[in-house]
Amino acid sequence: MKRFRFRLQVLLDHRRDIEKMLLGELAALQHEKLLEERKLRDLNRARERACEALVHLAAHGASPWDLANGDEHCKTLGDDIGLQELNVAAAQRRIDEKLVEVIEAARERKVLEQLHDRQRREYELACARQEQNELDDTASVRYARGVA
């Protein structure tokens, strides 16, 4: 009997390639989010240091001009933190959207793999049936020769 050939193998390979590509894109988006989170953490630390410096200046009798500049710097960092939080949230949204695409690609691939497996089992069953029929034919010819 001919060897097994899955007629949709090209499509299955294509679906696997798409899933790999999407997983790569998901990894890149996760890395991007990680970088955005690091920026946010750095901004938070910078604001903490700036506010501590402002408290230190106020405690040591700094000029009103220095205090106003320090306060403005803390407010600017707070605004930057708000923008960075939006960037992190946007990165998370992109990850969630890509994850939906990856799940759908995996589902499509699994459907084709199940079809492949089912056709493989049917082929192997047909091969086993054919082999058994050949063995039965051989045995009946031998039996017929022995009886006659």
PDB file of C-alpha atoms in Angstrom:
ATOM      1  CA  MET A   1       0.000   0.000   0.000  1.00  0.00           C
ATOM      2  CA  LYS A   2       1.164   3.556  -0.651  1.00  0.00           C
ATOM      3  CA  ARG A   3       2.648   5.514   2.203  1.00  0.00           C
ATOM      4  CA  PHE A   4       0.400   7.916   4.104  1.00  0.00           C
ATOM      5  CA  ARG A   5       0.052  11.369   2.592  1.00  0.00           C
ATOM      6  CA  PHE A   6      -1.955  14.098   4.331  1.00  0.00           C
ATOM      7  CA  ARG A   7      -3.517  16.168   1.586  1.00  0.00           C
ATOM      8  CA  LEU A   8      -3.676  19.290   3.753  1.00  0.00           C
ATOM      9  CA  GLN A   9      -0.052  19.094   4.923  1.00  0.00           C
ATOM     10  CA  VAL A  10       0.863  22.364   3.188  1.00  0.00           C
ATOM     11  CA  LEU A  11      -1.977  24.127   4.995  1.00  0.00           C
ATOM     12  CA  LEU A  12      -0.965  22.536   8.316  1.00  0.00           C
ATOM     13  CA  ASP A  13       2.636  23.676   7.823  1.00  0.00           C
ATOM     14  CA  HIS A  14       1.388  27.163   6.979  1.00  0.00           C
ATOM     15  CA  ARG A  15      -0.750  27.279  10.135  1.00  0.00           C
ATOM     16  CA  ARG A  16       2.231  26.178  12.215  1.00  0.00           C
ATOM     17  CA  ASP A  17       4.360  28.921  10.637  1.00  0.00           C
ATOM     18  CA  ILE A  18       1.680  31.527  11.349  1.00  0.00           C
ATOM     19  CA  GLU A  19       1.464  30.406  14.971  1.00  0.00           C
ATOM     20  CA  LYS A  20       5.255  30.610  15.363  1.00  0.00           C
ATOM     21  CA  MET A  21       5.274  34.085  13.839  1.00  0.00           C
ATOM     22  CA  LEU A  22       2.483  35.240  16.158  1.00  0.00           C
ATOM     23  CA  LEU A  23       4.293  33.787  19.170  1.00  0.00           C
ATOM     24  CA  GLY A  24       7.381  35.754  18.151  1.00  0.00           C
ATOM     25  CA  GLU A  25       5.329  38.931  17.874  1.00  0.00           C
ATOM     26  CA  LEU A  26       3.785  38.220  21.283  1.00  0.00           C
ATOM     27  CA  ALA A  27       7.249  37.802  22.801  1.00  0.00           C
ATOM     28  CA  ALA A  28       8.337  41.110  21.273  1.00  0.00           C
ATOM     29  CA  LEU A  29       5.260  42.843  22.706  1.00  0.00           C
ATOM     30  CA  GLN A  30       5.926  41.336  26.130  1.00  0.00           C
ATOM     31  CA  HIS A  31       9.501  42.583  25.960  1.00  0.00           C
ATOM     32  CA  GLU A  32       8.239  46.027  24.976  1.00  0.00           C
ATOM     33  CA  LYS A  33       5.882  46.031  27.966  1.00  0.00           C
ATOM     34  CA  LEU A  34       8.734  45.023  30.234  1.00  0.00           C
ATOM     35  CA  LEU A  35      10.760  47.997  28.997  1.00  0.00           C
ATOM     36  CA  GLU A  36       7.794  50.321  29.552  1.00  0.00           C
ATOM     37  CA  GLU A  37       7.395  48.979  33.099  1.00  0.00           C
ATOM     38  CA  ARG A  38      11.092  49.591  33.758  1.00  0.00           C
ATOM     39  CA  LYS A  39      10.715  53.184  32.562  1.00  0.00           C
ATOM     40  CA  LEU A  40       7.737  53.589  34.897  1.00  0.00           C
ATOM     41  CA  ARG A  41       9.688  52.168  37.812  1.00  0.00           C
ATOM     42  CA  ASP A  42      12.612  54.488  37.045  1.00  0.00           C
ATOM     43  CA  LEU A  43      10.286  57.502  36.871  1.00  0.00           C
ATOM     44  CA  ASN A  44       8.733  56.564  40.215  1.00  0.00           C
ATOM     45  CA  ARG A  45      12.174  56.302  41.780  1.00  0.00           C
ATOM     46  CA  ALA A  46      13.210  59.635  40.267  1.00  0.00           C
ATOM     47  CA  ARG A  47      10.081  61.293  41.654  1.00  0.00           C
ATOM     48  CA  GLU A  48      10.708  59.806  45.095  1.00  0.00           C
ATOM     49  CA  ARG A  49      14.280  61.108  45.060  1.00  0.00           C
ATOM     50  CA  ALA A  50      13.155  64.550  43.828  1.00  0.00           C
ATOM     51  CA  CYS A  51      10.492  64.812  46.529  1.00  0.00           C
ATOM     52  CA  GLU A  52      12.963  63.707  49.198  1.00  0.00           C
ATOM     53  CA  ALA A  53      15.396  66.326  47.929  1.00  0.00           C
ATOM     54  CA  LEU A  54      12.642  68.930  48.082  1.00  0.00           C
ATOM     55  CA  VAL A  55      11.873  67.998  51.688  1.00  0.00           C
ATOM     56  CA  HIS A  56      15.569  68.191  52.462  1.00  0.00           C
ATOM     57  CA  LEU A  57      15.790  71.639  50.834  1.00  0.00           C
ATOM     58  CA  ALA A  58      12.777  72.872  52.784  1.00  0.00           C
ATOM     59  CA  ALA A  59      14.212  71.556  56.046  1.00  0.00           C
ATOM     60  CA  HIS A  60      17.499  73.341  55.459  1.00  0.00           C
ATOM     61  CA  GLY A  61      16.020  76.701  54.586  1.00  0.00           C
ATOM     62  CA  ALA A  62      16.369  76.801  50.795  1.00  0.00           C
ATOM     63  CA  SER A  63      15.204  79.832  48.876  1.00  0.00           C
ATOM     64  CA  PRO A  64      11.593  79.992  47.665  1.00  0.00           C
ATOM     65  CA  TRP A  65      12.922  79.899  44.106  1.00  0.00           C
ATOM     66  CA  ASP A  66      14.660  76.542  44.723  1.00  0.00           C
ATOM     67  CA  LEU A  67      11.566  75.181  46.451  1.00  0.00           C
ATOM     68  CA  ALA A  68       9.350  76.248  43.536  1.00  0.00           C
ATOM     69  CA  ASN A  69      11.715  74.648  41.032  1.00  0.00           C
ATOM     70  CA  GLY A  70      11.837  71.426  43.055  1.00  0.00           C
ATOM     71  CA  ASP A  71       8.056  71.378  43.355  1.00  0.00           C
ATOM     72  CA  GLU A  72       7.679  71.943  39.617  1.00  0.00           C
ATOM     73  CA  HIS A  73      10.130  69.135  38.932  1.00  0.00           C
ATOM     74  CA  CYS A  74       8.117  66.757  41.162  1.00  0.00           C
ATOM     75  CA  LYS A  75       4.903  67.731  39.351  1.00  0.00           C
ATOM     76  CA  THR A  76       6.538  67.195  35.955  1.00  0.00           C
ATOM     77  CA  LEU A  77       7.729  63.770  37.017  1.00  0.00           C
ATOM     78  CA  GLY A  78       4.196  63.003  38.223  1.00  0.00           C
ATOM     79  CA  ASP A  79       2.859  63.942  34.786  1.00  0.00           C
ATOM     80  CA  ASP A  80       5.507  61.790  33.134  1.00  0.00           C
ATOM     81  CA  ILE A  81       4.513  58.896  35.385  1.00  0.00           C
ATOM     82  CA  GLY A  82       0.871  59.294  34.329  1.00  0.00           C
ATOM     83  CA  LEU A  83       1.872  59.173  30.667  1.00  0.00           C
ATOM     84  CA  GLN A  84       4.102  56.183  31.271  1.00  0.00           C
ATOM     85  CA  GLU A  85       1.254  54.354  33.026  1.00  0.00           C
ATOM     86  CA  LEU A  86      -0.818  54.929  29.884  1.00  0.00           C
ATOM     87  CA  ASN A  87       2.042  53.502  27.818  1.00  0.00           C
ATOM     88  CA  VAL A  88       2.150  50.398  30.033  1.00  0.00           C
ATOM     89  CA  ALA A  89      -1.631  49.984  29.741  1.00  0.00           C
ATOM     90  CA  ALA A  90      -1.423  50.344  25.938  1.00  0.00           C
ATOM     91  CA  ALA A  91       1.340  47.732  25.814  1.00  0.00           C
ATOM     92  CA  GLN A  92      -0.828  45.377  27.887  1.00  0.00           C
ATOM     93  CA  ARG A  93      -3.757  45.929  25.492  1.00  0.00           C
ATOM     94  CA  ARG A  94      -1.540  45.061  22.534  1.00  0.00           C
ATOM     95  CA  ILE A  95      -0.400  41.909  24.344  1.00  0.00           C
ATOM     96  CA  ASP A  96      -3.992  40.914  25.051  1.00  0.00           C
ATOM     97  CA  GLU A  97      -4.977  41.434  21.418  1.00  0.00           C
ATOM     98  CA  LYS A  98      -1.999  39.432  20.178  1.00  0.00           C
ATOM     99  CA  LEU A  99      -2.759  36.686  22.685  1.00  0.00           C
ATOM    100  CA  VAL A 100      -6.250  36.345  21.202  1.00  0.00           C
ATOM    101  CA  GLU A 101      -4.651  35.994  17.749  1.00  0.00           C
ATOM    102  CA  VAL A 102      -2.211  33.367  19.045  1.00  0.00           C
ATOM    103  CA  ILE A 103      -5.013  31.374  20.656  1.00  0.00           C
ATOM    104  CA  GLU A 104      -7.044  31.460  17.440  1.00  0.00           C
ATOM    105  CA  ALA A 105      -4.018  30.374  15.378  1.00  0.00           C
ATOM    106  CA  ALA A 106      -3.351  27.525  17.809  1.00  0.00           C
ATOM    107  CA  ARG A 107      -6.987  26.447  17.583  1.00  0.00           C
ATOM    108  CA  GLU A 108      -6.835  26.392  13.772  1.00  0.00           C
ATOM    109  CA  ARG A 109      -3.607  24.401  13.863  1.00  0.00           C
ATOM    110  CA  LYS A 110      -5.011  21.912  16.359  1.00  0.00           C
ATOM    111  CA  VAL A 111      -8.064  21.309  14.183  1.00  0.00           C
ATOM    112  CA  LEU A 112      -5.821  20.411  11.252  1.00  0.00           C
ATOM    113  CA  GLU A 113      -3.602  18.242  13.465  1.00  0.00           C
ATOM    114  CA  GLN A 114      -6.655  16.353  14.710  1.00  0.00           C
ATOM    115  CA  LEU A 115      -7.764  15.815  11.129  1.00  0.00           C
ATOM    116  CA  HIS A 116      -4.234  14.622  10.295  1.00  0.00           C
ATOM    117  CA  ASP A 117      -4.261  12.190  13.213  1.00  0.00           C
ATOM    118  CA  ARG A 118      -7.711  10.870  12.306  1.00  0.00           C
ATOM    119  CA  GLN A 119      -6.697  10.303   8.688  1.00  0.00           C
ATOM    120  CA  ARG A 120      -3.454   8.653   9.841  1.00  0.00           C
ATOM    121  CA  ARG A 121      -5.409   6.243  12.068  1.00  0.00           C
ATOM    122  CA  GLU A 122      -7.830   5.447   9.225  1.00  0.00           C
ATOM    123  CA  TYR A 123      -4.889   4.795   6.900  1.00  0.00           C
ATOM    124  CA  GLU A 124      -3.198   2.508   9.431  1.00  0.00           C
ATOM    125  CA  LEU A 125      -6.474   0.653   9.982  1.00  0.00           C
ATOM    126  CA  ALA A 126      -6.895   0.206   6.224  1.00  0.00           C
ATOM    127  CA  CYS A 127      -3.304  -1.086   5.994  1.00  0.00           C
ATOM    128  CA  ALA A 128      -3.925  -3.526   8.827  1.00  0.00           C
ATOM    129  CA  ARG A 129      -7.150  -4.715   7.144  1.00  0.00           C
ATOM    130  CA  GLN A 130      -5.375  -5.200   3.827  1.00  0.00           C
ATOM    131  CA  GLU A 131      -2.543  -7.081   5.484  1.00  0.00           C
ATOM    132  CA  GLN A 132      -4.992  -9.295   7.337  1.00  0.00           C
ATOM    133  CA  ASN A 133      -6.890  -9.986   4.110  1.00  0.00           C
ATOM    134  CA  GLU A 134      -3.631 -10.972   2.388  1.00  0.00           C
ATOM    135  CA  LEU A 135      -2.753 -13.267   5.282  1.00  0.00           C
ATOM    136  CA  ASP A 136      -6.257 -14.772   5.175  1.00  0.00           C
ATOM    137  CA  ASP A 137      -5.968 -15.350   1.420  1.00  0.00           C
ATOM    138  CA  THR A 138      -2.570 -17.002   1.850  1.00  0.00           C
ATOM    139  CA  ALA A 139      -3.869 -19.177   4.671  1.00  0.00           C
ATOM    140  CA  SER A 140      -6.982 -20.239   2.726  1.00  0.00           C
ATOM    141  CA  VAL A 141      -4.859 -21.174  -0.331  1.00  0.00           C
ATOM    142  CA  ARG A 142      -2.557 -23.243   1.881  1.00  0.00           C
ATOM    143  CA  TYR A 143      -5.538 -24.879   3.590  1.00  0.00           C
ATOM    144  CA  ALA A 144      -7.172 -25.605   0.232  1.00  0.00           C
ATOM    145  CA  ARG A 145      -3.968 -27.251  -1.028  1.00  0.00           C
ATOM    146  CA  GLY A 146      -3.704 -29.318   2.102  1.00  0.00           C
ATOM    147  CA  VAL A 147      -7.349 -30.547   1.991  1.00  0.00           C
ATOM    148  CA  ALA A 148      -7.503 -31.327  -1.693  1.00  0.00           C
TER     149      ALA A 148
END
